[in-house]
PDB file of C-alpha atoms in Angstrom:
ATOM      1  CA  TYR A 875      12.686 -13.689  -1.417  1.00  0.00           C
ATOM      2  CA  PHE A 876      13.397 -13.653   2.315  1.00  0.00           C
ATOM      3  CA  ALA A 877      16.584 -13.813   4.374  1.00  0.00           C
ATOM      4  CA  ARG A 878      17.000 -13.492   8.143  1.00  0.00           C
ATOM      5  CA  SER A 879      19.840 -12.204  10.312  1.00  0.00           C
ATOM      6  CA  GLU A 880      20.208 -13.240  13.938  1.00  0.00           C
ATOM      7  CA  ASP A 881      23.325 -11.170  14.688  1.00  0.00           C
ATOM      8  CA  GLY A 882      22.225  -7.615  13.965  1.00  0.00           C
ATOM      9  CA  GLY A 883      22.807  -7.805  10.227  1.00  0.00           C
ATOM     10  CA  ASN A 884      26.396  -9.059  10.233  1.00  0.00           C
ATOM     11  CA  SER A 885      25.409 -12.319   8.542  1.00  0.00           C
ATOM     12  CA  TRP A 886      22.306 -13.596   6.795  1.00  0.00           C
ATOM     13  CA  SER A 887      20.585 -16.859   6.043  1.00  0.00           C
ATOM     14  CA  PRO A 888      20.442 -17.860   2.372  1.00  0.00           C
ATOM     15  CA  ALA A 889      17.673 -15.980   0.535  1.00  0.00           C
ATOM     16  CA  ARG A 890      14.766 -18.206  -0.449  1.00  0.00           C
ATOM     17  CA  ALA A 891      11.591 -17.660  -2.430  1.00  0.00           C
ATOM     18  CA  ILE A 892       8.476 -17.243  -0.285  1.00  0.00           C
ATOM     19  CA  ALA A 893       5.883 -15.921  -2.756  1.00  0.00           C
ATOM     20  CA  THR A 894       5.292 -15.255  -6.427  1.00  0.00           C
ATOM     21  CA  MET A 895       4.243 -11.749  -7.476  1.00  0.00           C
ATOM     22  CA  THR A 896       1.944 -11.325 -10.455  1.00  0.00           C
ATOM     23  CA  SER A 897       2.113  -7.571 -10.815  1.00  0.00           C
ATOM     24  CA  ARG A 898       1.333  -5.500 -13.886  1.00  0.00           C
ATOM     25  CA  ASP A 899       1.819  -1.856 -14.791  1.00  0.00           C
ATOM     26  CA  VAL A 900      -1.059   0.494 -14.081  1.00  0.00           C
ATOM     27  CA  SER A 901      -1.572   2.152 -17.465  1.00  0.00           C
ATOM     28  CA  GLY A 902      -0.144   5.668 -17.557  1.00  0.00           C
ATOM     29  CA  ILE A 903       0.958   5.623 -13.904  1.00  0.00           C
ATOM     30  CA  ARG A 904       4.351   4.930 -12.381  1.00  0.00           C
ATOM     31  CA  ALA A 905       2.976   2.856  -9.536  1.00  0.00           C
ATOM     32  CA  GLY A 906       5.890   0.952  -7.996  1.00  0.00           C
ATOM     33  CA  GLU A 907       4.512  -2.421  -9.092  1.00  0.00           C
ATOM     34  CA  SER A 908       7.692  -4.266  -8.072  1.00  0.00           C
ATOM     35  CA  LEU A 909       7.959  -2.745  -4.589  1.00  0.00           C
ATOM     36  CA  VAL A 910       7.217  -4.811  -1.481  1.00  0.00           C
ATOM     37  CA  SER A 911       6.424  -3.400   1.969  1.00  0.00           C
ATOM     38  CA  PHE A 912       7.532  -5.205   5.160  1.00  0.00           C
ATOM     39  CA  ALA A 913       6.419  -4.937   8.794  1.00  0.00           C
ATOM     40  CA  VAL A 914       6.960  -6.703  12.126  1.00  0.00           C
ATOM     41  CA  ASN A 915       4.418  -7.075  14.918  1.00  0.00           C
ATOM     42  CA  PRO A 916       6.111  -5.453  17.962  1.00  0.00           C
ATOM     43  CA  ILE A 917       4.204  -7.720  20.356  1.00  0.00           C
ATOM     44  CA  ASN A 918       4.833 -11.224  19.019  1.00  0.00           C
ATOM     45  CA  GLY A 919       7.292 -10.838  16.130  1.00  0.00           C
ATOM     46  CA  ASP A 920       4.898 -11.909  13.350  1.00  0.00           C
ATOM     47  CA  LEU A 921       6.148 -10.805   9.926  1.00  0.00           C
ATOM     48  CA  PHE A 922       4.063  -9.222   7.144  1.00  0.00           C
ATOM     49  CA  LEU A 923       4.727  -8.520   3.460  1.00  0.00           C
ATOM     50  CA  ALA A 924       2.391  -6.554   1.179  1.00  0.00           C
ATOM     51  CA  TRP A 925       2.494  -5.636  -2.502  1.00  0.00           C
ATOM     52  CA  MET A 926       0.247  -5.033  -5.532  1.00  0.00           C
ATOM     53  CA  ASP A 927      -0.845  -8.182  -7.384  1.00  0.00           C
ATOM     54  CA  THR A 928      -3.107  -9.097 -10.308  1.00  0.00           C
ATOM     55  CA  ARG A 929      -3.933 -12.721  -9.410  1.00  0.00           C
ATOM     56  CA  TRP A 930      -7.512 -11.866  -8.386  1.00  0.00           C
ATOM     57  CA  ALA A 931      -8.467  -9.458 -11.183  1.00  0.00           C
ATOM     58  CA  GLN A 932      -7.161  -7.854 -14.356  1.00  0.00           C
ATOM     59  CA  THR A 933      -6.230  -4.886 -12.162  1.00  0.00           C
ATOM     60  CA  SER A 934      -3.668  -4.651  -9.392  1.00  0.00           C
ATOM     61  CA  GLN A 935      -4.940  -5.248  -5.858  1.00  0.00           C
ATOM     62  CA  ALA A 936      -3.260  -5.111  -2.439  1.00  0.00           C
ATOM     63  CA  ALA A 937      -1.870  -8.523  -1.447  1.00  0.00           C
ATOM     64  CA  LEU A 938      -0.602  -9.718   1.945  1.00  0.00           C
ATOM     65  CA  ILE A 939       1.293 -12.709   3.347  1.00  0.00           C
ATOM     66  CA  TYR A 940       2.423 -13.320   6.927  1.00  0.00           C
ATOM     67  CA  SER A 941       4.704 -15.589   8.944  1.00  0.00           C
ATOM     68  CA  ARG A 942       4.090 -16.681  12.548  1.00  0.00           C
ATOM     69  CA  ASP A 943       7.471 -18.446  12.914  1.00  0.00           C
ATOM     70  CA  ARG A 944      10.087 -15.769  12.137  1.00  0.00           C
ATOM     71  CA  GLY A 945       9.975 -16.408   8.402  1.00  0.00           C
ATOM     72  CA  ASP A 946      10.345 -20.207   8.325  1.00  0.00           C
ATOM     73  CA  THR A 947       6.894 -20.611   6.739  1.00  0.00           C
ATOM     74  CA  TRP A 948       4.531 -18.118   5.108  1.00  0.00           C
ATOM     75  CA  SER A 949       0.809 -17.923   4.428  1.00  0.00           C
ATOM     76  CA  THR A 950      -0.581 -17.964   0.909  1.00  0.00           C
ATOM     77  CA  PRO A 951      -1.220 -14.500  -0.587  1.00  0.00           C
ATOM     78  CA  GLU A 952      -4.584 -12.981   0.299  1.00  0.00           C
ATOM     79  CA  ARG A 953      -6.295  -9.986  -1.246  1.00  0.00           C
ATOM     80  CA  VAL A 954      -6.714  -7.069   1.165  1.00  0.00           C
ATOM     81  CA  SER A 955      -8.125  -4.278  -1.024  1.00  0.00           C
ATOM     82  CA  ASP A 956     -11.892  -4.531  -1.434  1.00  0.00           C
ATOM     83  CA  GLY A 957     -12.630  -2.105  -4.256  1.00  0.00           C
ATOM     84  CA  PRO A 958     -14.214  -3.025  -7.594  1.00  0.00           C
ATOM     85  CA  ASP A 959     -12.285  -5.537  -9.690  1.00  0.00           C
ATOM     86  CA  ASP A 960     -11.925  -2.992 -12.499  1.00  0.00           C
ATOM     87  CA  ALA A 961     -10.245  -0.361 -10.286  1.00  0.00           C
ATOM     88  CA  HIS A 962      -6.514  -0.563  -9.565  1.00  0.00           C
ATOM     89  CA  ALA A 963      -5.191  -0.499  -6.000  1.00  0.00           C
ATOM     90  CA  PHE A 964      -1.492   0.390  -6.165  1.00  0.00           C
ATOM     91  CA  THR A 965       1.651   1.412  -4.253  1.00  0.00           C
ATOM     92  CA  VAL A 966       0.929  -0.675  -1.153  1.00  0.00           C
ATOM     93  CA  SER A 967       2.274  -0.231   2.412  1.00  0.00           C
ATOM     94  CA  VAL A 968       1.856  -2.415   5.510  1.00  0.00           C
ATOM     95  CA  ALA A 969       2.431  -1.594   9.194  1.00  0.00           C
ATOM     96  CA  VAL A 970       1.592  -3.032  12.615  1.00  0.00           C
ATOM     97  CA  ASN A 971       0.668  -0.787  15.532  1.00  0.00           C
ATOM     98  CA  GLN A 972       1.475  -1.207  19.210  1.00  0.00           C
ATOM     99  CA  LYS A 973      -1.787  -3.085  19.822  1.00  0.00           C
ATOM    100  CA  GLY A 974      -0.895  -5.651  17.145  1.00  0.00           C
ATOM    101  CA  ASP A 975      -3.418  -4.361  14.590  1.00  0.00           C
ATOM    102  CA  VAL A 976      -2.250  -4.716  10.984  1.00  0.00           C
ATOM    103  CA  GLY A 977      -2.839  -1.879   8.515  1.00  0.00           C
ATOM    104  CA  VAL A 978      -2.511  -1.921   4.731  1.00  0.00           C
ATOM    105  CA  SER A 979      -2.702   1.358   2.783  1.00  0.00           C
ATOM    106  CA  TYR A 980      -2.729   2.014  -0.961  1.00  0.00           C
ATOM    107  CA  TYR A 981      -3.803   4.373  -3.706  1.00  0.00           C
ATOM    108  CA  SER A 982      -7.070   3.479  -5.473  1.00  0.00           C
ATOM    109  CA  LEU A 983      -8.919   4.521  -8.631  1.00  0.00           C
ATOM    110  CA  ARG A 984     -12.261   3.174  -7.362  1.00  0.00           C
ATOM    111  CA  ASN A 985     -13.988   6.581  -7.207  1.00  0.00           C
ATOM    112  CA  ASP A 986     -13.130   7.521 -10.786  1.00  0.00           C
ATOM    113  CA  PRO A 987     -15.862   6.359 -13.202  1.00  0.00           C
ATOM    114  CA  ALA A 988     -13.166   6.157 -15.904  1.00  0.00           C
ATOM    115  CA  ARG A 989     -10.778   4.284 -13.526  1.00  0.00           C
ATOM    116  CA  ALA A 990      -7.934   6.408 -14.878  1.00  0.00           C
ATOM    117  CA  PHE A 991      -7.036   9.704 -13.162  1.00  0.00           C
ATOM    118  CA  LEU A 992      -8.953  10.376  -9.928  1.00  0.00           C
ATOM    119  CA  VAL A 993      -7.060   8.889  -6.984  1.00  0.00           C
ATOM    120  CA  ASP A 994      -7.789   8.301  -3.298  1.00  0.00           C
ATOM    121  CA  CYS A 995      -5.792   6.831  -0.441  1.00  0.00           C
ATOM    122  CA  TYR A 996      -7.404   3.901   1.411  1.00  0.00           C
ATOM    123  CA  LEU A 997      -6.635   1.910   4.553  1.00  0.00           C
ATOM    124  CA  ASN A 998      -7.736  -1.589   5.576  1.00  0.00           C
ATOM    125  CA  ILE A 999      -7.229  -2.694   9.200  1.00  0.00           C
ATOM    126  CA  SER A1000      -7.042  -6.216  10.644  1.00  0.00           C
ATOM    127  CA  ARG A1001      -7.643  -6.748  14.378  1.00  0.00           C
ATOM    128  CA  ASP A1002      -6.775 -10.478  14.239  1.00  0.00           C
ATOM    129  CA  GLY A1003      -3.217 -10.559  12.932  1.00  0.00           C
ATOM    130  CA  GLY A1004      -4.056 -10.407   9.243  1.00  0.00           C
ATOM    131  CA  LEU A1005      -6.646 -13.201   9.152  1.00  0.00           C
ATOM    132  CA  SER A1006      -9.456 -10.811   8.209  1.00  0.00           C
ATOM    133  CA  PHE A1007      -9.725  -7.119   7.393  1.00  0.00           C
ATOM    134  CA  GLU A1008     -12.365  -4.498   8.065  1.00  0.00           C
ATOM    135  CA  PRO A1009     -13.883  -2.711   5.041  1.00  0.00           C
ATOM    136  CA  ALA A1010     -11.546  -0.152   3.495  1.00  0.00           C
ATOM    137  CA  ARG A1011     -11.565   3.374   4.891  1.00  0.00           C
ATOM    138  CA  ARG A1012     -11.239   6.284   2.513  1.00  0.00           C
ATOM    139  CA  VAL A1013      -8.574   8.519   4.044  1.00  0.00           C
ATOM    140  CA  THR A1014      -8.608  11.323   1.464  1.00  0.00           C
ATOM    141  CA  GLY A1015     -11.528  13.710   1.851  1.00  0.00           C
ATOM    142  CA  GLN A1016     -11.951  13.943  -1.912  1.00  0.00           C
ATOM    143  CA  SER A1017     -10.351  12.400  -4.967  1.00  0.00           C
ATOM    144  CA  PHE A1018      -7.347  14.219  -6.398  1.00  0.00           C
ATOM    145  CA  ASP A1019      -6.466  14.438 -10.091  1.00  0.00           C
ATOM    146  CA  LEU A1020      -3.389  12.499 -11.092  1.00  0.00           C
ATOM    147  CA  ARG A1021      -2.943  14.655 -14.190  1.00  0.00           C
ATOM    148  CA  PHE A1022      -1.450  17.413 -11.998  1.00  0.00           C
ATOM    149  CA  ALA A1023       1.283  15.053 -10.758  1.00  0.00           C
ATOM    150  CA  SER A1024       4.871  15.008 -11.957  1.00  0.00           C
ATOM    151  CA  GLN A1025       5.599  13.145 -15.170  1.00  0.00           C
ATOM    152  CA  THR A1026       8.372  10.733 -16.079  1.00  0.00           C
ATOM    153  CA  GLY A1027       6.782   9.458 -19.254  1.00  0.00           C
ATOM    154  CA  GLU A1028       3.911   8.448 -16.938  1.00  0.00           C
ATOM    155  CA  PHE A1029       2.061  10.288 -14.192  1.00  0.00           C
ATOM    156  CA  PHE A1030       4.229   9.969 -11.117  1.00  0.00           C
ATOM    157  CA  LEU A1031       3.041  10.312  -7.549  1.00  0.00           C
ATOM    158  CA  GLY A1032       6.336   8.695  -6.718  1.00  0.00           C
ATOM    159  CA  ASP A1033       6.870   5.647  -4.621  1.00  0.00           C
ATOM    160  CA  TYR A1034       6.115   8.012  -1.794  1.00  0.00           C
ATOM    161  CA  ILE A1035       3.407   6.475   0.286  1.00  0.00           C
ATOM    162  CA  GLY A1036       3.980   5.490   3.873  1.00  0.00           C
ATOM    163  CA  LEU A1037       2.267   3.842   6.804  1.00  0.00           C
ATOM    164  CA  VAL A1038       3.422   3.489  10.386  1.00  0.00           C
ATOM    165  CA  GLY A1039       1.747   2.010  13.451  1.00  0.00           C
ATOM    166  CA  THR A1040       1.104   4.294  16.423  1.00  0.00           C
ATOM    167  CA  SER A1041       0.081   3.448  19.969  1.00  0.00           C
ATOM    168  CA  ASN A1042      -3.570   3.075  18.999  1.00  0.00           C
ATOM    169  CA  GLY A1043      -3.844   3.402  15.224  1.00  0.00           C
ATOM    170  CA  PHE A1044      -1.942   4.283  12.063  1.00  0.00           C
ATOM    171  CA  ARG A1045      -0.301   7.355  10.576  1.00  0.00           C
ATOM    172  CA  LEU A1046      -0.576   7.554   6.777  1.00  0.00           C
ATOM    173  CA  LEU A1047       1.537   9.594   4.395  1.00  0.00           C
ATOM    174  CA  TRP A1048       0.784  10.107   0.699  1.00  0.00           C
ATOM    175  CA  VAL A1049       1.313  12.469  -2.223  1.00  0.00           C
ATOM    176  CA  GLY A1050      -1.757  14.243  -3.599  1.00  0.00           C
ATOM    177  CA  THR A1051      -2.561  17.121  -5.936  1.00  0.00           C
ATOM    178  CA  ASP A1052      -4.999  19.149  -3.831  1.00  0.00           C
ATOM    179  CA  VAL A1053      -2.926  22.350  -3.518  1.00  0.00           C
ATOM    180  CA  PHE A1054      -2.903  25.137  -6.107  1.00  0.00           C
ATOM    181  CA  SER A1055       0.561  26.054  -7.381  1.00  0.00           C
ATOM    182  CA  ALA A1056       2.199  29.240  -6.103  1.00  0.00           C
ATOM    183  CA  ILE A1057       3.900  29.579  -9.510  1.00  0.00           C
ATOM    184  CA  ASP A1058       0.839  28.934 -11.670  1.00  0.00           C
ATOM    185  CA  PRO A1059      -2.418  29.368  -9.676  1.00  0.00           C
ATOM    186  CA  SER A1060      -4.409  27.862 -12.552  1.00  0.00           C
ATOM    187  CA  ARG A1061      -2.834  24.471 -11.855  1.00  0.00           C
ATOM    188  CA  LYS A1062      -2.491  22.220  -8.858  1.00  0.00           C
ATOM    189  CA  GLN A1063       0.776  20.742  -7.690  1.00  0.00           C
ATOM    190  CA  PRO A1064       1.865  17.549  -5.925  1.00  0.00           C
ATOM    191  CA  ASP A1065       2.295  17.878  -2.176  1.00  0.00           C
ATOM    192  CA  VAL A1066       2.626  15.570   0.833  1.00  0.00           C
ATOM    193  CA  PHE A1067      -0.344  14.856   3.110  1.00  0.00           C
ATOM    194  CA  THR A1068      -0.800  12.887   6.307  1.00  0.00           C
ATOM    195  CA  ALA A1069      -3.661  11.606   8.448  1.00  0.00           C
ATOM    196  CA  HIS A1070      -4.207   9.432  11.507  1.00  0.00           C
ATOM    197  CA  ALA A1071      -6.712   6.566  11.611  1.00  0.00           C
ATOM    198  CA  GLU A1072      -7.696   4.139  14.379  1.00  0.00           C
TER     199      GLU A1072
END
């Protein structure tokens, strides 16, 4: 659903449906399947929404829609993530940088032969306002093992993934398990990591 305020948030237009999500749990992972990420192009005001969706495969993939008219009309959902159809892409973020490039980041299981526990963070960039995207860039230097993450009945990286546009690129933020624990050096622990990509 989408609603717009033209008076700084004091009043809002009626909320109306703009897209249908077909999300599904990622087995064993708390992945934020119902969360949507929102961004605005600082140059022309174009609006972008991204989320994880299963309409293209039996796994979740990063989906994107955009509006060129302040939310009056929206594009049809397009798949952004370009990994194998049997590998989930989950916990999606979207941002627009100061050049108008659109970035979509997400966790992916594509480098795990079992498609279950080894996770990487990926970024796709569009230079044409979301019409097309460059091949995904692997941001993590190596896969990290989800089995060292927190647990809430499922492995839990949290809904803690972020993406922001910079003057010439994107700053990513994610939770990984690359650091050995100070309490138990035989195990790794979740920690927060960041990287810049152009």
